[in-house]
PDB file of C-alpha atoms in Angstrom:
ATOM      1  CA  MET R 242     296.956 113.206 209.668  1.00 35.00           C
ATOM      2  CA  HIS R 243     294.599 114.510 211.470  1.00 39.00           C
ATOM      3  CA  GLY R 244     291.043 114.917 209.533  1.00 39.00           C
ATOM      4  CA  SER R 245     290.379 118.297 209.867  1.00 36.00           C
ATOM      5  CA  ILE R 246     287.398 120.907 209.346  1.00 35.00           C
ATOM      6  CA  LEU R 247     287.155 125.044 208.278  1.00 37.00           C
ATOM      7  CA  LEU R 248     285.402 126.935 211.235  1.00 38.00           C
ATOM      8  CA  GLY R 249     284.323 130.824 210.091  1.00 41.00           C
ATOM      9  CA  GLY R 250     287.885 130.507 207.631  1.00 44.00           C
ATOM     10  CA  ASP R 251     290.537 128.662 210.364  1.00 46.00           C
ATOM     11  CA  LYS R 252     291.455 125.212 209.861  1.00 47.00           C
ATOM     12  CA  MET R 253     290.539 123.344 213.518  1.00 47.00           C
ATOM     13  CA  ALA R 254     292.063 119.577 213.314  1.00 51.00           C
ATOM     14  CA  ILE R 255     289.050 116.858 214.737  1.00 52.00           C
ATOM     15  CA  SER R 256     291.391 115.878 217.850  1.00 55.00           C
ATOM     16  CA  ASP R 257     291.263 119.937 218.817  1.00 57.00           C
ATOM     17  CA  TRP R 258     287.567 119.426 218.703  1.00 53.00           C
ATOM     18  CA  PRO R 259     285.788 118.886 222.481  1.00 52.00           C
ATOM     19  CA  GLU R 260     286.372 115.087 223.507  1.00 49.00           C
ATOM     20  CA  ASP R 261     282.193 114.769 223.103  1.00 47.00           C
ATOM     21  CA  GLU R 262     281.774 116.452 219.997  1.00 59.00           C
ATOM     22  CA  ARG R 263     284.844 113.787 218.326  1.00 76.00           C
ATOM     23  CA  PRO R 264     282.287 111.849 216.346  1.00 84.00           C
ATOM     24  CA  ARG R 265     284.828 109.741 214.771  1.00 83.00           C
ATOM     25  CA  GLU R 266     286.168 109.155 218.689  1.00 83.00           C
ATOM     26  CA  ARG R 267     282.602 108.599 219.566  1.00 83.00           C
ATOM     27  CA  LEU R 268     282.431 105.773 217.481  1.00 85.00           C
ATOM     28  CA  LEU R 269     285.125 104.364 218.407  1.00 85.00           C
ATOM     29  CA  ALA R 270     283.994 104.315 222.123  1.00 83.00           C
ATOM     30  CA  HIS R 271     280.539 103.575 221.748  1.00 83.00           C
ATOM     31  CA  GLY R 272     279.653 102.427 218.032  1.00 85.00           C
ATOM     32  CA  ALA R 273     278.819 103.642 215.133  1.00 83.00           C
ATOM     33  CA  ALA R 274     274.762 103.224 216.379  1.00 83.00           C
ATOM     34  CA  SER R 275     275.669 106.071 219.042  1.00 86.00           C
ATOM     35  CA  LEU R 276     276.242 108.810 216.364  1.00 84.00           C
ATOM     36  CA  SER R 277     273.108 110.875 214.852  1.00 87.00           C
ATOM     37  CA  ASP R 278     272.760 110.283 211.012  1.00 86.00           C
ATOM     38  CA  ALA R 279     274.966 114.004 210.568  1.00 86.00           C
ATOM     39  CA  GLU R 280     277.707 113.373 212.667  1.00 87.00           C
ATOM     40  CA  LEU R 281     278.239 109.572 210.448  1.00 86.00           C
ATOM     41  CA  LEU R 282     278.035 112.062 207.447  1.00 86.00           C
ATOM     42  CA  ALA R 283     280.539 114.062 208.994  1.00 85.00           C
ATOM     43  CA  ILE R 284     283.212 111.384 209.737  1.00 85.00           C
ATOM     44  CA  PHE R 285     282.689 110.361 205.536  1.00 83.00           C
ATOM     45  CA  LEU R 286     282.589 114.214 204.809  1.00 83.00           C
ATOM     46  CA  ARG R 287     286.289 114.696 207.087  1.00 80.00           C
ATOM     47  CA  VAL R 288     286.100 118.145 206.192  1.00 78.00           C
ATOM     48  CA  GLY R 289     284.114 121.158 206.328  1.00 74.00           C
ATOM     49  CA  VAL R 290     284.262 124.046 204.171  1.00 75.00           C
ATOM     50  CA  LYS R 291     284.807 127.402 205.093  1.00 75.00           C
ATOM     51  CA  GLY R 292     282.783 129.228 207.737  1.00 75.00           C
ATOM     52  CA  LYS R 293     280.656 125.118 207.952  1.00 79.00           C
ATOM     53  CA  SER R 294     281.988 122.530 210.050  1.00 81.00           C
ATOM     54  CA  ALA R 295     282.165 118.324 208.567  1.00 82.00           C
ATOM     55  CA  VAL R 296     278.831 117.812 210.946  1.00 84.00           C
ATOM     56  CA  ASP R 297     276.834 120.773 209.584  1.00 84.00           C
ATOM     57  CA  LEU R 298     276.924 119.740 206.347  1.00 84.00           C
ATOM     58  CA  GLY R 299     276.110 116.599 207.199  1.00 86.00           C
ATOM     59  CA  ARG R 300     272.991 117.986 208.679  1.00 88.00           C
ATOM     60  CA  ASP R 301     272.711 120.249 205.023  1.00 86.00           C
ATOM     61  CA  LEU R 302     272.411 116.782 203.081  1.00 86.00           C
ATOM     62  CA  ILE R 303     270.037 115.092 205.440  1.00 85.00           C
ATOM     63  CA  SER R 304     268.004 118.318 205.475  1.00 86.00           C
ATOM     64  CA  ARG R 305     268.169 118.875 201.653  1.00 86.00           C
ATOM     65  CA  PHE R 306     267.599 115.323 201.238  1.00 84.00           C
ATOM     66  CA  ARG R 307     264.810 114.819 203.698  1.00 80.00           C
ATOM     67  CA  GLY R 308     266.655 111.819 205.015  1.00 79.00           C
ATOM     68  CA  LEU R 309     269.744 109.255 203.950  1.00 80.00           C
ATOM     69  CA  ASN R 310     267.722 106.956 201.331  1.00 74.00           C
ATOM     70  CA  ARG R 311     266.590 109.947 198.709  1.00 77.00           C
ATOM     71  CA  MET R 312     270.301 111.333 199.222  1.00 84.00           C
ATOM     72  CA  PHE R 313     271.690 107.496 199.192  1.00 81.00           C
ATOM     73  CA  SER R 314     269.549 107.793 195.499  1.00 75.00           C
ATOM     74  CA  ALA R 315     270.674 110.767 194.021  1.00 80.00           C
ATOM     75  CA  SER R 316     271.972 111.726 190.980  1.00 83.00           C
ATOM     76  CA  GLN R 317     275.604 113.233 191.092  1.00 86.00           C
ATOM     77  CA  ALA R 318     273.945 116.384 189.889  1.00 88.00           C
ATOM     78  CA  GLU R 319     271.657 116.693 192.989  1.00 86.00           C
ATOM     79  CA  PHE R 320     274.661 115.668 194.466  1.00 87.00           C
ATOM     80  CA  SER R 321     277.076 117.715 193.759  1.00 85.00           C
ATOM     81  CA  ALA R 322     274.567 121.275 193.869  1.00 85.00           C
ATOM     82  CA  LEU R 323     275.430 121.705 197.790  1.00 82.00           C
ATOM     83  CA  PRO R 324     278.425 123.301 198.631  1.00 80.00           C
ATOM     84  CA  GLY R 325     282.051 121.292 199.549  1.00 79.00           C
ATOM     85  CA  MET R 326     280.424 118.484 197.480  1.00 85.00           C
ATOM     86  CA  GLY R 327     281.268 117.355 194.234  1.00 85.00           C
ATOM     87  CA  PRO R 328     281.979 114.525 191.940  1.00 88.00           C
ATOM     88  CA  ALA R 329     285.064 112.765 194.404  1.00 85.00           C
ATOM     89  CA  LYS R 330     282.272 112.560 197.359  1.00 86.00           C
ATOM     90  CA  TYR R 331     279.546 110.984 195.392  1.00 86.00           C
ATOM     91  CA  ALA R 332     281.520 108.463 193.993  1.00 88.00           C
ATOM     92  CA  GLN R 333     282.723 107.855 197.485  1.00 86.00           C
ATOM     93  CA  LEU R 334     279.242 107.426 198.889  1.00 85.00           C
ATOM     94  CA  GLN R 335     278.121 105.698 195.271  1.00 83.00           C
ATOM     95  CA  ALA R 336     281.422 103.028 196.327  1.00 87.00           C
ATOM     96  CA  VAL R 337     280.339 102.418 200.398  1.00 84.00           C
ATOM     97  CA  LEU R 338     276.838 101.940 199.405  1.00 82.00           C
ATOM     98  CA  GLU R 339     277.628  99.129 196.661  1.00 81.00           C
ATOM     99  CA  MET R 340     279.720  97.791 199.466  1.00 85.00           C
ATOM    100  CA  ALA R 341     277.136  97.377 201.483  1.00 79.00           C
ATOM    101  CA  ARG R 342     274.758  96.084 198.489  1.00 75.00           C
ATOM    102  CA  ARG R 343     277.597  93.537 197.847  1.00 80.00           C
ATOM    103  CA  ALA R 344     278.057  92.518 201.627  1.00 77.00           C
ATOM    104  CA  LEU R 345     274.076  92.217 201.802  1.00 70.00           C
ATOM    105  CA  SER R 346     274.221  90.102 199.182  1.00 70.00           C
ATOM    106  CA  GLU R 347     276.880  87.590 199.892  1.00 73.00           C
ATOM    107  CA  GLU R 348     274.887  86.986 202.851  1.00 68.00           C
ATOM    108  CA  MET R 349     271.988  86.058 200.788  1.00 65.00           C
ATOM    109  CA  ARG R 350     273.598  83.951 198.622  1.00 67.00           C
ATOM    110  CA  GLN R 351     275.440  82.116 201.817  1.00 68.00           C
ATOM    111  CA  GLY R 352     272.003  80.889 202.456  1.00 62.00           C
ATOM    112  CA  MET R 353     270.949  83.624 205.663  1.00 53.00           C
ATOM    113  CA  ALA R 354     268.441  85.856 204.566  1.00 54.00           C
ATOM    114  CA  PHE R 355     265.322  83.750 205.521  1.00 57.00           C
ATOM    115  CA  ALA R 356     267.191  83.046 209.169  1.00 54.00           C
ATOM    116  CA  SER R 357     267.914  86.654 209.506  1.00 56.00           C
ATOM    117  CA  PRO R 358     264.933  88.887 207.750  1.00 61.00           C
ATOM    118  CA  GLY R 359     266.703  91.923 208.331  1.00 73.00           C
ATOM    119  CA  ALA R 360     268.911  91.517 205.717  1.00 74.00           C
ATOM    120  CA  VAL R 361     266.674  90.923 202.830  1.00 83.00           C
ATOM    121  CA  ARG R 362     264.469  94.480 204.291  1.00 85.00           C
ATOM    122  CA  ASP R 363     267.823  96.064 204.196  1.00 81.00           C
ATOM    123  CA  TYR R 364     268.891  95.099 201.031  1.00 81.00           C
ATOM    124  CA  LEU R 365     265.420  96.353 199.809  1.00 87.00           C
ATOM    125  CA  ARG R 366     265.886  99.351 201.271  1.00 83.00           C
ATOM    126  CA  LEU R 367     269.508 100.386 200.076  1.00 79.00           C
ATOM    127  CA  HIS R 368     267.876  99.426 196.284  1.00 79.00           C
ATOM    128  CA  LEU R 369     264.564 100.865 196.230  1.00 85.00           C
ATOM    129  CA  ALA R 370     263.708 103.734 198.966  1.00 78.00           C
ATOM    130  CA  GLY R 371     264.759 106.532 197.726  1.00 73.00           C
ATOM    131  CA  LEU R 372     263.366 106.199 193.920  1.00 80.00           C
ATOM    132  CA  GLU R 373     260.965 108.623 192.899  1.00 80.00           C
ATOM    133  CA  HIS R 374     259.527 106.231 190.387  1.00 85.00           C
ATOM    134  CA  GLU R 375     258.141 102.908 190.478  1.00 90.00           C
ATOM    135  CA  VAL R 376     260.443  99.735 190.682  1.00 92.00           C
ATOM    136  CA  PHE R 377     259.350  96.076 190.315  1.00 94.00           C
ATOM    137  CA  PHE R 378     262.168  93.942 191.740  1.00 93.00           C
ATOM    138  CA  ALA R 379     262.608  90.316 192.225  1.00 95.00           C
ATOM    139  CA  LEU R 380     264.559  87.998 194.360  1.00 93.00           C
ATOM    140  CA  TRP R 381     265.578  85.106 192.431  1.00 94.00           C
ATOM    141  CA  LEU R 382     266.520  81.676 194.767  1.00 91.00           C
ATOM    142  CA  ASP R 383     267.378  78.200 194.856  1.00 91.00           C
ATOM    143  CA  ALA R 384     266.139  75.508 196.369  1.00 90.00           C
ATOM    144  CA  GLN R 385     268.120  76.540 199.899  1.00 87.00           C
ATOM    145  CA  ASN R 386     266.571  79.762 199.760  1.00 85.00           C
ATOM    146  CA  ARG R 387     269.873  81.166 198.473  1.00 85.00           C
ATOM    147  CA  LEU R 388     270.628  84.062 196.057  1.00 85.00           C
ATOM    148  CA  ILE R 389     270.573  83.594 192.278  1.00 90.00           C
ATOM    149  CA  ALA R 390     269.975  86.913 191.213  1.00 89.00           C
ATOM    150  CA  ALA R 391     268.648  90.534 192.293  1.00 89.00           C
ATOM    151  CA  GLU R 392     266.994  91.706 189.244  1.00 93.00           C
ATOM    152  CA  GLU R 393     264.741  94.987 188.529  1.00 92.00           C
ATOM    153  CA  LEU R 394     261.739  93.555 185.277  1.00 93.00           C
ATOM    154  CA  PHE R 395     260.255  96.501 185.584  1.00 90.00           C
ATOM    155  CA  ARG R 396     260.147 100.266 185.914  1.00 88.00           C
ATOM    156  CA  GLY R 397     257.149 102.677 186.110  1.00 80.00           C
ATOM    157  CA  THR R 398     255.921 106.254 186.769  1.00 65.00           C
ATOM    158  CA  LEU R 399     255.502 107.867 190.204  1.00 54.00           C
ATOM    159  CA  THR R 400     252.234 106.035 191.091  1.00 59.00           C
ATOM    160  CA  GLN R 401     252.102 102.459 188.740  1.00 64.00           C
ATOM    161  CA  THR R 402     254.303 100.198 187.222  1.00 70.00           C
ATOM    162  CA  SER R 403     252.658  97.145 184.541  1.00 84.00           C
ATOM    163  CA  VAL R 404     254.277  94.332 185.525  1.00 87.00           C
ATOM    164  CA  TYR R 405     253.354  91.586 182.815  1.00 91.00           C
ATOM    165  CA  PRO R 406     253.366  87.611 184.443  1.00 92.00           C
ATOM    166  CA  ARG R 407     253.924  86.080 181.844  1.00 93.00           C
ATOM    167  CA  GLU R 408     257.531  87.960 181.264  1.00 94.00           C
ATOM    168  CA  VAL R 409     258.353  87.118 185.158  1.00 95.00           C
ATOM    169  CA  VAL R 410     257.837  83.393 184.373  1.00 96.00           C
ATOM    170  CA  LYS R 411     260.401  83.889 181.379  1.00 96.00           C
ATOM    171  CA  ARG R 412     262.768  85.414 184.152  1.00 96.00           C
ATOM    172  CA  ALA R 413     262.227  82.439 186.751  1.00 97.00           C
ATOM    173  CA  LEU R 414     262.834  79.788 183.983  1.00 97.00           C
ATOM    174  CA  ARG R 415     266.377  81.776 182.781  1.00 96.00           C
ATOM    175  CA  HIS R 416     267.252  81.387 186.328  1.00 96.00           C
ATOM    176  CA  ASN R 417     266.827  78.470 186.854  1.00 96.00           C
ATOM    177  CA  ALA R 418     264.929  79.385 190.403  1.00 96.00           C
ATOM    178  CA  ALA R 419     263.051  77.391 192.934  1.00 95.00           C
ATOM    179  CA  ALA R 420     261.624  80.195 194.822  1.00 94.00           C
ATOM    180  CA  VAL R 421     261.482  84.226 194.258  1.00 95.00           C
ATOM    181  CA  VAL R 422     261.005  86.476 196.990  1.00 94.00           C
ATOM    182  CA  LEU R 423     259.385  89.939 194.962  1.00 96.00           C
ATOM    183  CA  ALA R 424     259.709  93.272 196.000  1.00 95.00           C
ATOM    184  CA  HIS R 425     257.856  97.091 194.711  1.00 94.00           C
ATOM    185  CA  ASN R 426     258.383 100.445 195.952  1.00 92.00           C
ATOM    186  CA  HIS R 427     255.893 103.368 197.408  1.00 90.00           C
ATOM    187  CA  PRO R 428     257.694 106.952 196.104  1.00 86.00           C
ATOM    188  CA  SER R 429     254.512 108.032 198.174  1.00 79.00           C
ATOM    189  CA  GLY R 430     256.410 107.102 200.890  1.00 76.00           C
ATOM    190  CA  VAL R 431     253.480 104.960 202.505  1.00 80.00           C
ATOM    191  CA  ALA R 432     254.509 100.720 202.323  1.00 85.00           C
ATOM    192  CA  GLU R 433     250.407  99.704 202.449  1.00 87.00           C
ATOM    193  CA  PRO R 434     248.933  97.249 199.905  1.00 90.00           C
ATOM    194  CA  SER R 435     246.540  98.355 197.009  1.00 89.00           C
ATOM    195  CA  ARG R 436     243.828  95.875 196.143  1.00 91.00           C
ATOM    196  CA  ALA R 437     246.077  96.061 192.536  1.00 90.00           C
ATOM    197  CA  ASP R 438     249.082  94.917 194.989  1.00 91.00           C
ATOM    198  CA  GLU R 439     247.170  91.745 196.362  1.00 93.00           C
ATOM    199  CA  LEU R 440     245.526  91.002 193.026  1.00 93.00           C
ATOM    200  CA  LEU R 441     249.052  90.586 191.432  1.00 93.00           C
ATOM    201  CA  THR R 442     250.837  88.757 194.222  1.00 94.00           C
ATOM    202  CA  SER R 443     248.616  86.310 193.455  1.00 94.00           C
ATOM    203  CA  GLU R 444     248.201  85.790 190.025  1.00 94.00           C
ATOM    204  CA  LEU R 445     252.118  85.625 189.815  1.00 96.00           C
ATOM    205  CA  LYS R 446     251.952  83.059 193.050  1.00 96.00           C
ATOM    206  CA  GLN R 447     249.589  81.386 190.459  1.00 96.00           C
ATOM    207  CA  VAL R 448     251.110  81.585 187.310  1.00 96.00           C
ATOM    208  CA  LEU R 449     255.097  80.782 189.129  1.00 97.00           C
ATOM    209  CA  ALA R 450     253.308  77.552 190.856  1.00 97.00           C
ATOM    210  CA  LEU R 451     252.782  76.092 187.262  1.00 96.00           C
ATOM    211  CA  VAL R 452     256.528  75.995 186.887  1.00 96.00           C
ATOM    212  CA  GLU R 453     257.407  75.448 190.291  1.00 96.00           C
ATOM    213  CA  VAL R 454     259.048  78.605 191.832  1.00 97.00           C
ATOM    214  CA  ARG R 455     257.651  79.321 194.929  1.00 95.00           C
ATOM    215  CA  VAL R 456     256.355  83.424 195.995  1.00 95.00           C
ATOM    216  CA  LEU R 457     258.218  83.229 199.627  1.00 93.00           C
ATOM    217  CA  ASP R 458     256.980  87.347 200.122  1.00 93.00           C
ATOM    218  CA  HIS R 459     256.312  90.134 198.659  1.00 95.00           C
ATOM    219  CA  PHE R 460     257.679  93.678 200.472  1.00 94.00           C
ATOM    220  CA  ILE R 461     256.474  97.169 199.477  1.00 94.00           C
ATOM    221  CA  VAL R 462     259.503  99.314 200.010  1.00 91.00           C
ATOM    222  CA  ALA R 463     258.924 103.276 201.180  1.00 87.00           C
ATOM    223  CA  GLN R 464     260.678 106.123 203.002  1.00 77.00           C
ATOM    224  CA  GLN R 465     258.531 106.743 205.890  1.00 73.00           C
ATOM    225  CA  SER R 466     258.251 102.809 207.408  1.00 79.00           C
ATOM    226  CA  PRO R 467     259.936  99.586 207.285  1.00 83.00           C
ATOM    227  CA  PRO R 468     259.296  97.113 204.021  1.00 89.00           C
ATOM    228  CA  LEU R 469     256.046  95.798 204.503  1.00 91.00           C
ATOM    229  CA  SER R 470     255.875  91.878 203.710  1.00 92.00           C
ATOM    230  CA  PHE R 471     253.170  90.340 202.695  1.00 93.00           C
ATOM    231  CA  ALA R 472     253.973  87.169 204.273  1.00 91.00           C
ATOM    232  CA  GLU R 473     253.804  88.515 207.446  1.00 90.00           C
ATOM    233  CA  ARG R 474     250.552  90.187 207.044  1.00 91.00           C
ATOM    234  CA  GLY R 475     249.112  87.156 205.613  1.00 91.00           C
ATOM    235  CA  LEU R 476     248.330  88.186 201.978  1.00 90.00           C
ATOM    236  CA  LEU R 477     250.354  85.013 200.539  1.00 88.00           C
TER     237      LEU R 477
END
């Protein structure tokens, strides 16, 4: 059965759309990267509502949440407030996100994380970019740089998080980690390190070295720019 949308109260099958307006067919012909955010959401949504196509709904979602990251991190109540959305769609979206996170986790558990640093960035963006409060995060790695565990260590407010080096060391020992990638988000949307970020990174590097755990990188994650790497900036 073909997917369908509602236009002006009438149901129109996707197969009845003009060829160049069919997101699903364009995806199969040209790849997912050829579609806009709204078109990708249209494929996910499958149907629209009276007076609006699935693509229109996709545009509404992008506009309401000012991008995909905030939509991904929206609560069920926030997501369901938009007409045409609801618990079923919210559950589907969360399932898609969790599959993406697990796929990236598998890649990092197989030791490919630092052969392809993009996987680490993608993983952190999926977890942190849309949050409205600061979170301090750690990716604990073994001696082959394979992922042992990913965990939120501390949670804070809109502007700051208190990080306790002693607790970070305790978690490192608990996981028997050989290395760690640190990360935190900037809800302000700007991925630039503050002086406090640099001092904290230096302190954590020193205390973790005492238990033979290497700090490989520290990422700052924000919505408006790619995650910033301390290692690439020469700040480690």
